[in-house]
Amino acid sequence: MEDPLRRALLVFALQNAVKHQSIPKAGTVIGMVMGKYPEMKPRAKEATALVKEVIEEVSLLSPVERAHRLESMAPELVEEMSRPREQIRVLPALEKAEKGVVMRFAPNPSGPLHLGHARAAVLNDAYVRRYGGRYVLRIEDTDPKRVDPQAYDMVREDIEWLGLAIHDVVYQSDRFDLYYQYGRDLIERGGAYVCTCDSERFRAMKLARKECPCRGRSIEEDLEMFEKMREGEYSEGEATLRVRTDLEHPDPAMRDYPAFRILKSPPHPRMDACLYPLMNFSVAIDDHLLGITHVIRGKDHIANTRRQRYIFDYFGWEPPVYRHYGRMGIEGVVLSTSQMRAGIAAGEYQGWDDIRLGTLRAMARRGIAPEAVREAVLDIGIGETDISFSWENLFARNKAVIDPVANRYFFVPDPVPVKVQGAPDHVAHALLHPAHPERGTRDLHFTGQILLPREDLEKGSGMIRLKDLFNIEISGQGADISACFAGESLADARARKAPIIQWLPKGAGIPCTLVTPAGDRAGMCEPGVAEELGSVVQFERVGFARIDAVNPEGIIAYFTHR
């Protein structure tokens, strides 16, 4: 009679060889078999020996013979391979990109990057990789009120973690002399004037489409006043350099918008100034001087795009190609930098990497891989329709990355000690990874008393299958819970629909706190988890978790997702 293990190994070796037109690897074949037939896991050592024979047998067959053999043994697998695969989403083409692109990611250093930043950062990166060219990181730090000195390093660290292919780094605070030069130039071209009206008066005139009296000054007067603004001879709010636009424009925000303002405090952490360019001016100047060819950003910047075109027109420059994507709603985490900072100061959050926040460093701390973030963002694309960020998609992408590498362990939350009557001493040889038996096993020694999750015991009496061990029969509740040995047959457990649960030998586990967005879960885990510091593991039946700290008091793990 044919050995079912050897047959399964042969079938999946054939499938792999036909699918990839190459000789399969032993670990891949064993992993496919153990994943499909978990009841064969106790024969993992036999599989390691048998798979060599199977692969040698497959290697002696021609491609045609392999296909015929597979069809005769497992026609359902042939049909499965013939089904069309899901197509990978491709970003739409960019116009005027045939000769390469120069893109920019331009965060403000007010705090670390979050998931909202990741969308612009990854989309720009994808187009640079697609068309070739340069990717510029431009730190937009022209507003000292929004600069956190520590954020300069945090932004760079987050970008490194995300894996962006940055070619040049530019700090706007290093370019103030350039902005002053082009501010004077814009005045000389008749494109800007110094306004000394108070804000309320100017707003009333703007809404009424009336010309500000400051518009009538001579270019020489405006240049002189601009120099006084630079030298600090005006107080905050006393003078503003405005771009001369169309006072009949239907959008009041387009009418003579500000280009420079005076700020005396707080001081800027990287330079000494009192005259600061506003975003629309500095961005337009830098986009031209840095040779930016394409700008991808949210449609909330459409008005800014229109404002910046005035600057390009005055100087006779060709503007970049602009693409605006729809808003992306992200529920379940805090994204506001000011709210995050206030929560950290109040002790509500542990820091910028608290997993209740939407920062990239919070994602990293909980075990989200940067590849998963990039792929989830690319799935969303650059459509103009508003969408909601899909946590399910991110978790699915992340699982595809971490599942093949995450070792398996038992974590027993809220453990209850239970003595099992009538059971023989036994050593469970649980695989570190079901798809990679070559990694070895975790040996769990059963000697009579075990720890079980309280929530499973509270479900009532009946049969329970202790994973990788044997069956037990539970009776009683609370302090009167008792258990007795009920055989080793996995088939019996399945016939009775017995739950398969994790367990630990009493006295052999170590304390473990699983930190989740909903709160901490205290329990015990296998000693081997202590060797996984910094790695993501899978706590069977609980979910994936990143091991954050190992200390004498126990282990701290951060919940990733199921």
Coordinates of C-alpha atoms in Angstrom, one line a residue:
M1 CA 0.0 0.0 0.0
E2 CA 1.4 3.4 -1.0
D3 CA 2.6 5.6 1.9
P4 CA 0.3 8.7 2.0
L5 CA 3.2 10.9 3.1
R6 CA 5.4 9.9 0.2
R7 CA 2.4 10.4 -2.2
A8 CA 1.7 13.8 -0.9
L9 CA 5.4 14.8 -1.2
L10 CA 5.5 13.6 -4.7
V11 CA 2.3 15.4 -5.8
F12 CA 3.4 18.7 -4.4
A13 CA 6.9 18.3 -5.8
L14 CA 5.4 17.7 -9.2
Q15 CA 3.1 20.7 -8.9
N16 CA 6.0 22.9 -7.9
A17 CA 8.2 21.6 -10.8
V18 CA 5.4 22.1 -13.4
K19 CA 4.5 25.5 -12.1
H20 CA 8.0 27.0 -11.9
Q21 CA 9.7 24.8 -14.6
S22 CA 12.5 24.0 -12.2
I23 CA 13.5 21.4 -9.6
P24 CA 11.7 22.2 -6.3
K25 CA 13.5 22.7 -3.0
A26 CA 13.0 20.3 -0.2
G27 CA 11.8 22.8 2.4
T28 CA 9.2 24.2 0.0
V29 CA 7.7 20.8 -0.7
I30 CA 7.6 19.8 2.9
G31 CA 6.0 23.1 3.8
M32 CA 3.3 22.6 1.2
V33 CA 2.5 19.1 2.5
M34 CA 2.5 20.1 6.2
G35 CA 0.3 23.1 5.5
K36 CA -2.2 21.0 3.6
Y37 CA -2.1 17.9 5.9
P38 CA -1.3 19.1 9.4
E39 CA -2.0 15.6 10.7
M40 CA 1.3 14.6 9.1
K41 CA 3.4 16.9 11.2
P42 CA 4.4 14.2 13.6
R43 CA 6.2 12.5 10.6
A44 CA 8.2 15.6 9.8
K45 CA 11.6 13.8 10.4
E46 CA 10.5 11.1 8.0
A47 CA 9.4 13.7 5.5
T48 CA 12.9 15.2 5.5
A49 CA 14.4 11.8 4.4
L50 CA 11.6 11.0 1.9
V51 CA 11.6 14.3 0.1
K52 CA 15.1 13.7 -1.2
E53 CA 14.0 10.5 -2.9
V54 CA 10.9 12.3 -4.3
I55 CA 12.9 15.3 -5.7
E56 CA 15.4 12.9 -7.3
E57 CA 12.5 11.0 -8.9
V58 CA 10.9 14.3 -10.3
S59 CA 14.3 15.5 -11.6
L60 CA 14.6 12.4 -13.8
L61 CA 11.3 13.2 -15.6
S62 CA 11.0 15.6 -18.6
P63 CA 8.7 18.6 -18.3
V64 CA 6.0 16.8 -20.3
E65 CA 6.3 13.7 -18.2
R66 CA 6.0 15.8 -15.0
A67 CA 2.8 17.4 -16.3
H68 CA 1.2 14.0 -17.3
R69 CA 2.2 12.4 -14.0
L70 CA 0.7 15.3 -12.0
E71 CA -2.5 15.2 -14.0
S72 CA -2.9 11.5 -13.4
M73 CA -2.2 11.8 -9.6
A74 CA -3.9 15.1 -8.8
P75 CA -6.0 16.7 -11.6
E76 CA -7.5 19.2 -9.2
L77 CA -4.0 20.8 -8.8
V78 CA -3.6 21.1 -12.6
E79 CA -7.0 22.9 -12.8
E80 CA -6.0 25.2 -9.9
M81 CA -2.8 26.3 -11.7
S82 CA -4.8 27.0 -14.9
R83 CA -7.0 29.6 -13.2
P84 CA -6.1 33.2 -14.0
R85 CA -4.1 34.9 -11.3
E86 CA -5.0 38.2 -9.8
Q87 CA -3.4 41.0 -11.7
I88 CA -1.0 43.3 -9.9
R89 CA -2.3 46.9 -9.9
V90 CA -0.2 49.2 -12.0
L91 CA -0.1 52.9 -11.4
P92 CA -1.3 55.1 -14.3
A93 CA 1.3 56.5 -16.6
L94 CA 2.5 60.1 -16.1
E95 CA 2.5 62.5 -19.0
K96 CA 5.9 64.0 -20.0
A97 CA 7.8 61.2 -18.1
E98 CA 9.4 59.4 -21.0
K99 CA 12.8 60.9 -20.4
G100 CA 12.7 60.4 -16.7
V101 CA 11.3 62.3 -13.7
V102 CA 12.4 64.4 -10.8
M103 CA 10.0 63.9 -7.9
R104 CA 10.0 65.3 -4.4
F105 CA 8.7 64.3 -0.9
A106 CA 8.3 67.4 1.2
P107 CA 7.4 66.8 4.8
N108 CA 7.3 69.4 7.5
P109 CA 9.5 68.5 10.5
S110 CA 6.8 68.9 13.1
G111 CA 6.9 65.3 14.2
P112 CA 7.6 61.8 12.8
L113 CA 6.0 60.6 9.6
H114 CA 2.6 58.8 9.7
L115 CA 0.5 56.8 7.3
G116 CA -0.8 59.9 5.6
H117 CA 2.8 60.9 4.7
A118 CA 3.5 57.4 3.5
R119 CA 1.0 57.7 0.6
A120 CA 2.8 60.7 -1.0
A121 CA 6.2 59.3 -0.2
V122 CA 5.6 55.8 -1.6
L123 CA 3.8 57.0 -4.8
N124 CA 6.6 59.4 -5.7
D125 CA 9.2 56.7 -5.0
A126 CA 7.3 54.2 -7.2
Y127 CA 7.3 56.7 -10.2
V128 CA 11.0 57.5 -9.8
R129 CA 11.8 53.7 -9.9
R130 CA 9.5 53.3 -12.8
Y131 CA 10.8 56.1 -15.1
G132 CA 14.2 56.7 -13.6
G133 CA 15.5 60.0 -12.5
R134 CA 16.0 61.7 -9.1
Y135 CA 14.0 61.7 -5.8
V136 CA 14.4 64.8 -3.7
L137 CA 13.7 64.9 0.0
R138 CA 12.8 68.5 0.8
I139 CA 12.4 69.4 4.5
E140 CA 9.9 72.2 4.5
D141 CA 10.9 74.0 7.7
T142 CA 10.1 77.7 6.9
D143 CA 7.6 78.0 9.7
P144 CA 9.4 77.9 13.1
K145 CA 6.1 77.5 14.9
R146 CA 5.7 74.1 13.3
V147 CA 9.3 72.8 13.7
D148 CA 10.2 70.2 16.3
P149 CA 14.1 70.0 16.4
Q150 CA 13.9 66.3 17.1
A151 CA 11.8 65.7 14.1
Y152 CA 14.7 66.3 11.7
D153 CA 16.2 63.0 12.7
M154 CA 12.9 61.2 13.1
V155 CA 11.9 62.1 9.5
R156 CA 15.2 60.8 8.2
E157 CA 14.9 57.6 10.2
D158 CA 11.3 57.0 9.1
I159 CA 12.3 57.4 5.4
E160 CA 15.2 55.0 5.9
W161 CA 12.8 52.5 7.4
L162 CA 10.3 52.9 4.6
G163 CA 13.0 52.2 2.1
L164 CA 12.7 55.3 -0.2
A165 CA 15.3 55.7 -2.9
I166 CA 16.2 59.3 -1.9
H167 CA 18.9 60.9 -4.1
D168 CA 19.1 64.5 -2.7
V169 CA 18.2 66.0 0.6
V170 CA 17.4 69.8 0.8
Y171 CA 16.5 71.9 3.9
Q172 CA 14.5 75.0 3.1
S173 CA 16.0 76.7 6.1
D174 CA 19.3 76.6 4.2
R175 CA 17.8 78.5 1.2
F176 CA 16.5 81.8 2.7
D177 CA 18.9 83.9 0.7
L178 CA 17.5 82.4 -2.4
Y179 CA 13.9 83.1 -1.3
Y180 CA 14.9 86.7 -0.5
Q181 CA 16.5 87.1 -4.0
Y182 CA 13.4 85.8 -5.8
G183 CA 11.2 87.9 -3.5
R184 CA 13.0 91.0 -4.7
D185 CA 12.9 89.8 -8.3
L186 CA 9.1 89.2 -8.0
I187 CA 8.7 92.8 -6.8
E188 CA 10.8 94.1 -9.7
R189 CA 8.6 92.2 -12.1
G190 CA 5.5 93.8 -10.7
G191 CA 4.3 90.5 -9.3
A192 CA 4.4 91.4 -5.6
Y193 CA 4.0 94.4 -3.2
V194 CA 4.4 95.1 0.5
C195 CA 1.1 95.4 2.3
T196 CA 0.8 97.2 5.7
C197 CA -2.9 96.9 6.1
D198 CA -4.1 95.1 9.2
S199 CA -5.5 91.6 8.5
E200 CA -9.2 92.5 9.1
R201 CA -9.1 95.5 6.8
F202 CA -7.3 93.6 4.1
R203 CA -9.8 90.7 4.4
A204 CA -12.7 93.0 4.0
M205 CA -11.2 94.6 0.8
K206 CA -10.4 91.2 -0.6
L207 CA -13.9 89.9 -0.2
A208 CA -15.3 93.1 -1.7
R209 CA -12.8 92.7 -4.7
K210 CA -11.4 96.1 -3.8
E211 CA -7.8 97.0 -4.5
C212 CA -5.5 97.4 -1.4
P213 CA -4.1 101.0 -1.3
C214 CA -0.7 99.5 -0.9
R215 CA -0.9 98.1 -4.4
G216 CA -0.2 101.6 -5.8
R217 CA 3.3 102.1 -4.3
S218 CA 6.3 102.2 -6.7
I219 CA 8.6 99.3 -7.2
E220 CA 11.4 101.2 -5.5
E221 CA 9.3 101.8 -2.4
D222 CA 8.3 98.1 -2.2
L223 CA 11.9 97.0 -2.5
E224 CA 13.0 99.4 0.2
M225 CA 10.2 98.2 2.5
F226 CA 11.0 94.5 1.7
E227 CA 14.6 95.1 2.9
K228 CA 13.3 96.7 6.1
M229 CA 11.2 93.6 6.7
R230 CA 14.2 91.4 6.3
E231 CA 16.2 93.6 8.7
G232 CA 13.6 93.4 11.4
E233 CA 12.4 97.0 11.3
Y234 CA 8.7 95.9 11.3
S235 CA 6.8 94.1 14.0
E236 CA 4.9 90.9 13.5
G237 CA 1.8 91.5 11.4
E238 CA 2.8 95.0 10.5
A239 CA 3.9 94.2 6.9
T240 CA 3.4 91.3 4.5
L241 CA 4.7 90.7 1.0
R242 CA 1.7 89.8 -1.2
V243 CA 1.6 88.2 -4.7
R244 CA -0.3 90.4 -7.1
T245 CA -3.2 88.3 -8.6
D246 CA -6.6 88.8 -10.1
L247 CA -8.9 90.6 -7.7
E248 CA -11.9 89.3 -9.7
H249 CA -10.9 85.7 -9.2
P250 CA -14.1 83.8 -8.0
D251 CA -12.1 82.2 -5.2
P252 CA -11.2 84.9 -2.6
A253 CA -8.3 82.7 -1.4
M254 CA -6.6 83.4 -4.8
R255 CA -6.7 87.1 -4.4
D256 CA -3.4 88.7 -3.5
Y257 CA -2.2 85.9 -1.3
P258 CA 0.8 86.3 1.1
A259 CA 4.3 85.3 0.1
F260 CA 6.4 86.5 3.1
R261 CA 5.5 87.3 6.7
I262 CA 7.4 88.6 9.8
L263 CA 7.9 86.3 12.8
K264 CA 10.0 87.3 15.8
S265 CA 9.3 84.2 17.9
P266 CA 9.8 81.4 18.4
P267 CA 13.4 81.3 17.1
H268 CA 14.2 78.9 14.3
P269 CA 16.4 76.0 15.5
R270 CA 18.6 76.0 12.4
M271 CA 19.0 79.7 11.4
D272 CA 18.5 83.3 12.4
A273 CA 15.7 85.2 10.6
C274 CA 12.7 87.3 11.2
L275 CA 11.3 87.3 7.6
Y276 CA 9.9 84.0 6.5
P277 CA 8.6 82.8 3.1
L278 CA 5.2 81.2 3.2
M279 CA 4.7 77.7 1.7
N280 CA 3.3 78.7 -1.7
F281 CA 6.2 81.0 -2.5
S282 CA 9.1 78.8 -1.2
V283 CA 7.5 75.6 -2.8
A284 CA 7.2 77.2 -6.2
I285 CA 10.7 78.6 -6.2
D286 CA 12.2 75.3 -5.1
D287 CA 10.1 73.2 -7.5
H288 CA 11.7 75.2 -10.3
L289 CA 15.3 75.5 -9.0
L290 CA 15.4 71.8 -8.1
G291 CA 14.1 70.8 -11.5
I292 CA 10.9 69.0 -10.2
T293 CA 9.1 67.6 -13.2
H294 CA 6.1 66.0 -11.5
V295 CA 4.2 66.7 -8.3
I296 CA 1.9 64.1 -6.7
R297 CA -0.1 65.3 -3.8
G298 CA -3.6 65.3 -2.3
K299 CA -6.5 67.2 -3.8
D300 CA -6.6 69.4 -0.7
H301 CA -3.6 71.1 -2.4
I302 CA -5.5 72.0 -5.6
A303 CA -5.9 75.6 -4.4
N304 CA -2.1 75.7 -3.6
T305 CA -1.4 74.5 -7.1
R306 CA -3.4 77.4 -8.5
R307 CA -1.6 79.9 -6.3
Q308 CA 1.8 78.5 -7.2
R309 CA 1.1 78.9 -10.9
Y310 CA 1.1 82.7 -10.5
I311 CA 4.7 82.4 -9.4
F312 CA 5.6 80.3 -12.4
D313 CA 3.9 82.6 -14.7
Y314 CA 5.6 85.8 -13.4
F315 CA 9.0 84.2 -13.8
G316 CA 8.2 82.6 -17.1
W317 CA 8.9 79.1 -15.9
E318 CA 7.2 75.9 -17.0
P319 CA 5.4 74.4 -14.0
P320 CA 5.6 70.7 -13.1
V321 CA 3.0 68.2 -14.1
Y322 CA 0.5 68.0 -11.2
R323 CA -1.5 65.0 -10.1
H324 CA -3.9 65.3 -7.2
Y325 CA -5.3 62.2 -5.4
G326 CA -8.4 61.9 -3.3
R327 CA -8.5 62.1 0.5
M328 CA -7.6 59.0 2.5
G329 CA -9.5 58.5 5.7
I330 CA -7.7 56.5 8.3
E331 CA -9.7 55.3 11.3
G332 CA -8.6 53.7 14.5
V333 CA -5.4 55.6 15.1
V334 CA -4.4 59.2 16.0
L335 CA -2.7 61.1 13.1
S336 CA -2.8 64.7 14.3
T337 CA 0.8 65.7 15.3
S338 CA -0.5 68.2 17.9
Q339 CA -2.9 65.7 19.4
M340 CA -0.1 63.1 19.6
R341 CA 2.3 65.6 21.2
A342 CA -0.3 66.6 23.7
G343 CA -1.1 63.0 24.5
I344 CA 2.6 62.1 25.0
A345 CA 3.1 65.1 27.3
A346 CA 0.1 64.1 29.4
G347 CA 1.3 60.5 29.7
E348 CA -1.6 59.2 27.7
Y349 CA 0.8 57.7 25.1
Q350 CA 4.2 56.2 25.8
G351 CA 5.9 58.1 22.9
W352 CA 5.7 58.6 19.2
D353 CA 5.8 54.8 18.7
D354 CA 2.8 54.1 20.9
I355 CA 0.9 51.5 18.8
R356 CA -2.4 53.4 19.2
L357 CA -0.8 56.1 17.0
G358 CA -0.6 56.2 13.2
T359 CA 3.1 56.9 13.0
L360 CA 5.4 54.8 10.9
R361 CA 7.5 54.1 14.0
A362 CA 4.4 52.8 15.7
M363 CA 3.8 50.5 12.7
A364 CA 7.4 49.3 13.0
R365 CA 7.1 48.7 16.7
R366 CA 4.1 46.5 16.4
G367 CA 5.7 44.4 13.6
I368 CA 4.4 45.9 10.4
A369 CA 7.0 45.5 7.7
P370 CA 7.8 48.5 5.5
E371 CA 7.1 46.4 2.4
A372 CA 3.6 45.9 3.6
V373 CA 3.0 49.6 4.0
R374 CA 4.4 50.3 0.5
E375 CA 2.3 47.7 -1.1
A376 CA -0.9 48.8 0.7
V377 CA -0.3 52.4 -0.5
L378 CA 0.3 51.3 -4.0
D379 CA -2.9 49.3 -3.9
I380 CA -4.8 52.5 -3.1
G381 CA -3.1 54.3 -6.1
I382 CA -3.6 58.0 -7.1
G383 CA -7.3 58.1 -7.9
E384 CA -9.2 61.3 -7.3
T385 CA -12.0 59.5 -5.4
D386 CA -11.9 59.8 -1.6
I387 CA -11.3 56.4 0.0
S388 CA -10.8 54.8 3.5
F389 CA -7.5 53.2 4.3
S390 CA -8.0 49.4 4.6
W391 CA -6.4 48.0 7.7
E392 CA -7.5 44.5 6.4
N393 CA -5.5 45.0 3.2
L394 CA -2.4 46.2 5.2
F395 CA -2.6 43.3 7.5
A396 CA -3.0 40.8 4.6
R397 CA 0.0 42.4 2.9
N398 CA 2.0 42.2 6.1
K399 CA 1.0 38.6 6.8
A400 CA 2.4 37.7 3.4
V401 CA 5.7 39.2 4.4
I402 CA 6.0 37.9 8.0
D403 CA 4.2 34.5 7.9
P404 CA 7.0 32.7 6.1
V405 CA 9.6 33.9 8.6
A406 CA 7.7 34.1 11.9
N407 CA 8.4 31.2 14.2
R408 CA 5.5 29.7 16.1
Y409 CA 5.1 29.6 19.9
F410 CA 2.5 29.1 22.6
F411 CA 1.2 32.1 24.6
V412 CA -1.4 31.3 27.2
P413 CA -3.3 34.5 28.3
D414 CA -4.7 34.6 31.8
P415 CA -3.4 31.0 32.5
V416 CA -5.2 28.5 34.7
P417 CA -3.2 25.5 36.2
V418 CA -4.9 22.2 35.4
K419 CA -3.8 18.7 36.5
V420 CA -4.4 16.0 33.9
Q421 CA -5.3 12.6 35.4
G422 CA -4.2 9.4 33.8
A423 CA -1.9 10.9 31.1
P424 CA 1.5 9.5 30.5
D425 CA 4.6 11.6 30.6
H426 CA 5.2 12.9 27.1
V427 CA 7.3 15.3 25.1
A428 CA 5.6 17.4 22.4
H429 CA 7.8 18.2 19.5
A430 CA 6.1 21.3 18.1
L431 CA 7.5 22.6 14.8
L432 CA 9.0 26.1 15.0
H433 CA 7.4 26.7 11.6
P434 CA 5.0 24.2 9.9
A435 CA 6.4 25.1 6.4
H436 CA 10.0 24.8 7.4
P437 CA 10.6 21.7 9.5
E438 CA 14.3 22.1 8.9
R439 CA 14.2 24.9 11.5
G440 CA 13.6 22.3 14.2
T441 CA 11.1 22.0 17.0
R442 CA 10.3 23.3 20.4
D443 CA 10.2 20.5 22.9
L444 CA 7.5 20.9 25.6
H445 CA 7.7 18.3 28.4
F446 CA 4.3 17.3 29.8
T447 CA 4.7 15.9 33.3
G448 CA 1.1 16.1 34.6
Q449 CA 0.2 19.7 35.2
I450 CA -0.4 22.3 32.5
L451 CA -1.5 25.9 32.0
L452 CA -4.5 26.6 29.9
P453 CA -6.2 29.9 28.7
R454 CA -9.0 30.8 31.1
E455 CA -11.3 31.9 28.3
D456 CA -11.2 28.4 26.8
L457 CA -12.0 26.7 30.1
E458 CA -14.9 29.0 30.7
K459 CA -16.6 27.7 27.6
G460 CA -17.7 24.6 29.5
S461 CA -16.9 20.9 29.8
G462 CA -16.0 18.5 27.0
M463 CA -13.0 17.3 24.9
I464 CA -10.0 19.6 24.2
R465 CA -7.1 18.8 21.9
L466 CA -3.8 20.1 23.4
K467 CA -2.0 21.2 20.3
D468 CA 0.9 18.8 19.3
L469 CA 0.1 16.7 22.4
F470 CA -3.1 14.7 23.0
N471 CA -6.8 14.9 23.9
I472 CA -8.1 15.7 27.4
E473 CA -11.6 15.7 28.8
I474 CA -12.6 18.8 30.8
S475 CA -15.2 18.8 33.6
G476 CA -16.3 21.2 36.2
Q477 CA -15.9 24.9 36.4
G478 CA -13.9 27.5 38.4
A479 CA -11.9 26.0 41.2
D480 CA -13.5 22.6 40.5
I481 CA -12.1 22.2 37.0
S482 CA -10.6 18.8 36.4
A483 CA -9.1 17.1 33.4
C484 CA -8.4 13.5 32.4
F485 CA -6.5 11.9 29.5
A486 CA -8.7 11.1 26.5
G487 CA -6.3 9.5 24.0
E488 CA -3.9 10.7 21.3
S489 CA -6.1 10.3 18.3
L490 CA -6.4 13.5 16.3
A491 CA -9.3 11.9 14.3
D492 CA -11.3 11.4 17.5
A493 CA -10.8 15.1 18.4
R494 CA -12.0 16.2 15.0
A495 CA -15.0 13.8 15.1
R496 CA -16.1 15.5 18.3
K497 CA -15.2 18.9 16.9
A498 CA -12.9 19.5 19.9
P499 CA -11.1 22.8 19.9
I500 CA -7.3 22.6 19.5
I501 CA -5.8 24.9 22.0
Q502 CA -2.3 26.0 23.1
W503 CA -0.9 25.0 26.5
L504 CA 2.3 25.2 28.5
P505 CA 3.8 22.8 31.1
K506 CA 3.2 24.3 34.6
G507 CA 6.5 25.9 35.8
A508 CA 8.1 25.9 32.4
G509 CA 6.8 29.1 30.9
I510 CA 7.9 32.7 31.5
P511 CA 5.7 35.8 32.1
C512 CA 4.7 37.6 29.0
T513 CA 2.6 40.8 28.5
L514 CA 1.0 41.2 25.1
V515 CA 0.4 44.9 24.4
T516 CA -2.6 45.6 22.2
P517 CA -4.4 48.8 21.1
A518 CA -7.3 47.7 23.3
G519 CA -5.1 47.1 26.4
D520 CA -2.5 44.7 27.8
R521 CA -3.0 40.9 28.1
A522 CA -1.0 39.1 30.8
G523 CA 0.0 35.5 30.4
M524 CA 2.8 33.0 30.0
C525 CA 4.8 32.0 26.9
E526 CA 7.4 29.5 25.9
P527 CA 11.0 30.2 27.1
G528 CA 12.2 30.2 23.5
V529 CA 10.4 33.5 22.8
A530 CA 13.2 35.2 24.8
E531 CA 15.5 34.4 21.9
E532 CA 13.3 36.3 19.4
L533 CA 14.0 39.8 20.7
G534 CA 13.2 42.3 17.9
S535 CA 11.6 39.7 15.7
V536 CA 7.9 38.9 14.9
V537 CA 6.6 35.6 16.0
Q538 CA 3.2 34.0 15.8
F539 CA 1.5 33.2 19.1
E540 CA -0.7 30.3 17.9
R541 CA -4.4 31.0 18.1
V542 CA -3.6 34.6 19.3
G543 CA -1.9 36.3 16.4
F544 CA 1.4 37.7 15.3
A545 CA 3.4 39.8 17.7
R546 CA 6.8 41.6 17.8
I547 CA 9.0 40.8 20.8
D548 CA 9.9 44.2 22.1
A549 CA 11.7 43.6 25.4
V550 CA 13.1 40.7 27.3
N551 CA 14.0 41.4 31.0
P552 CA 14.2 39.5 34.3
E553 CA 10.5 40.3 34.9
G554 CA 9.4 38.7 31.7
I555 CA 8.7 39.5 28.0
I556 CA 6.9 42.5 26.5
A557 CA 5.4 41.7 23.1
Y558 CA 3.4 44.1 20.8
F559 CA 0.4 42.7 19.1
T560 CA 0.7 43.0 15.3
H561 CA -2.5 41.4 13.9
R562 CA -4.1 38.0 13.5

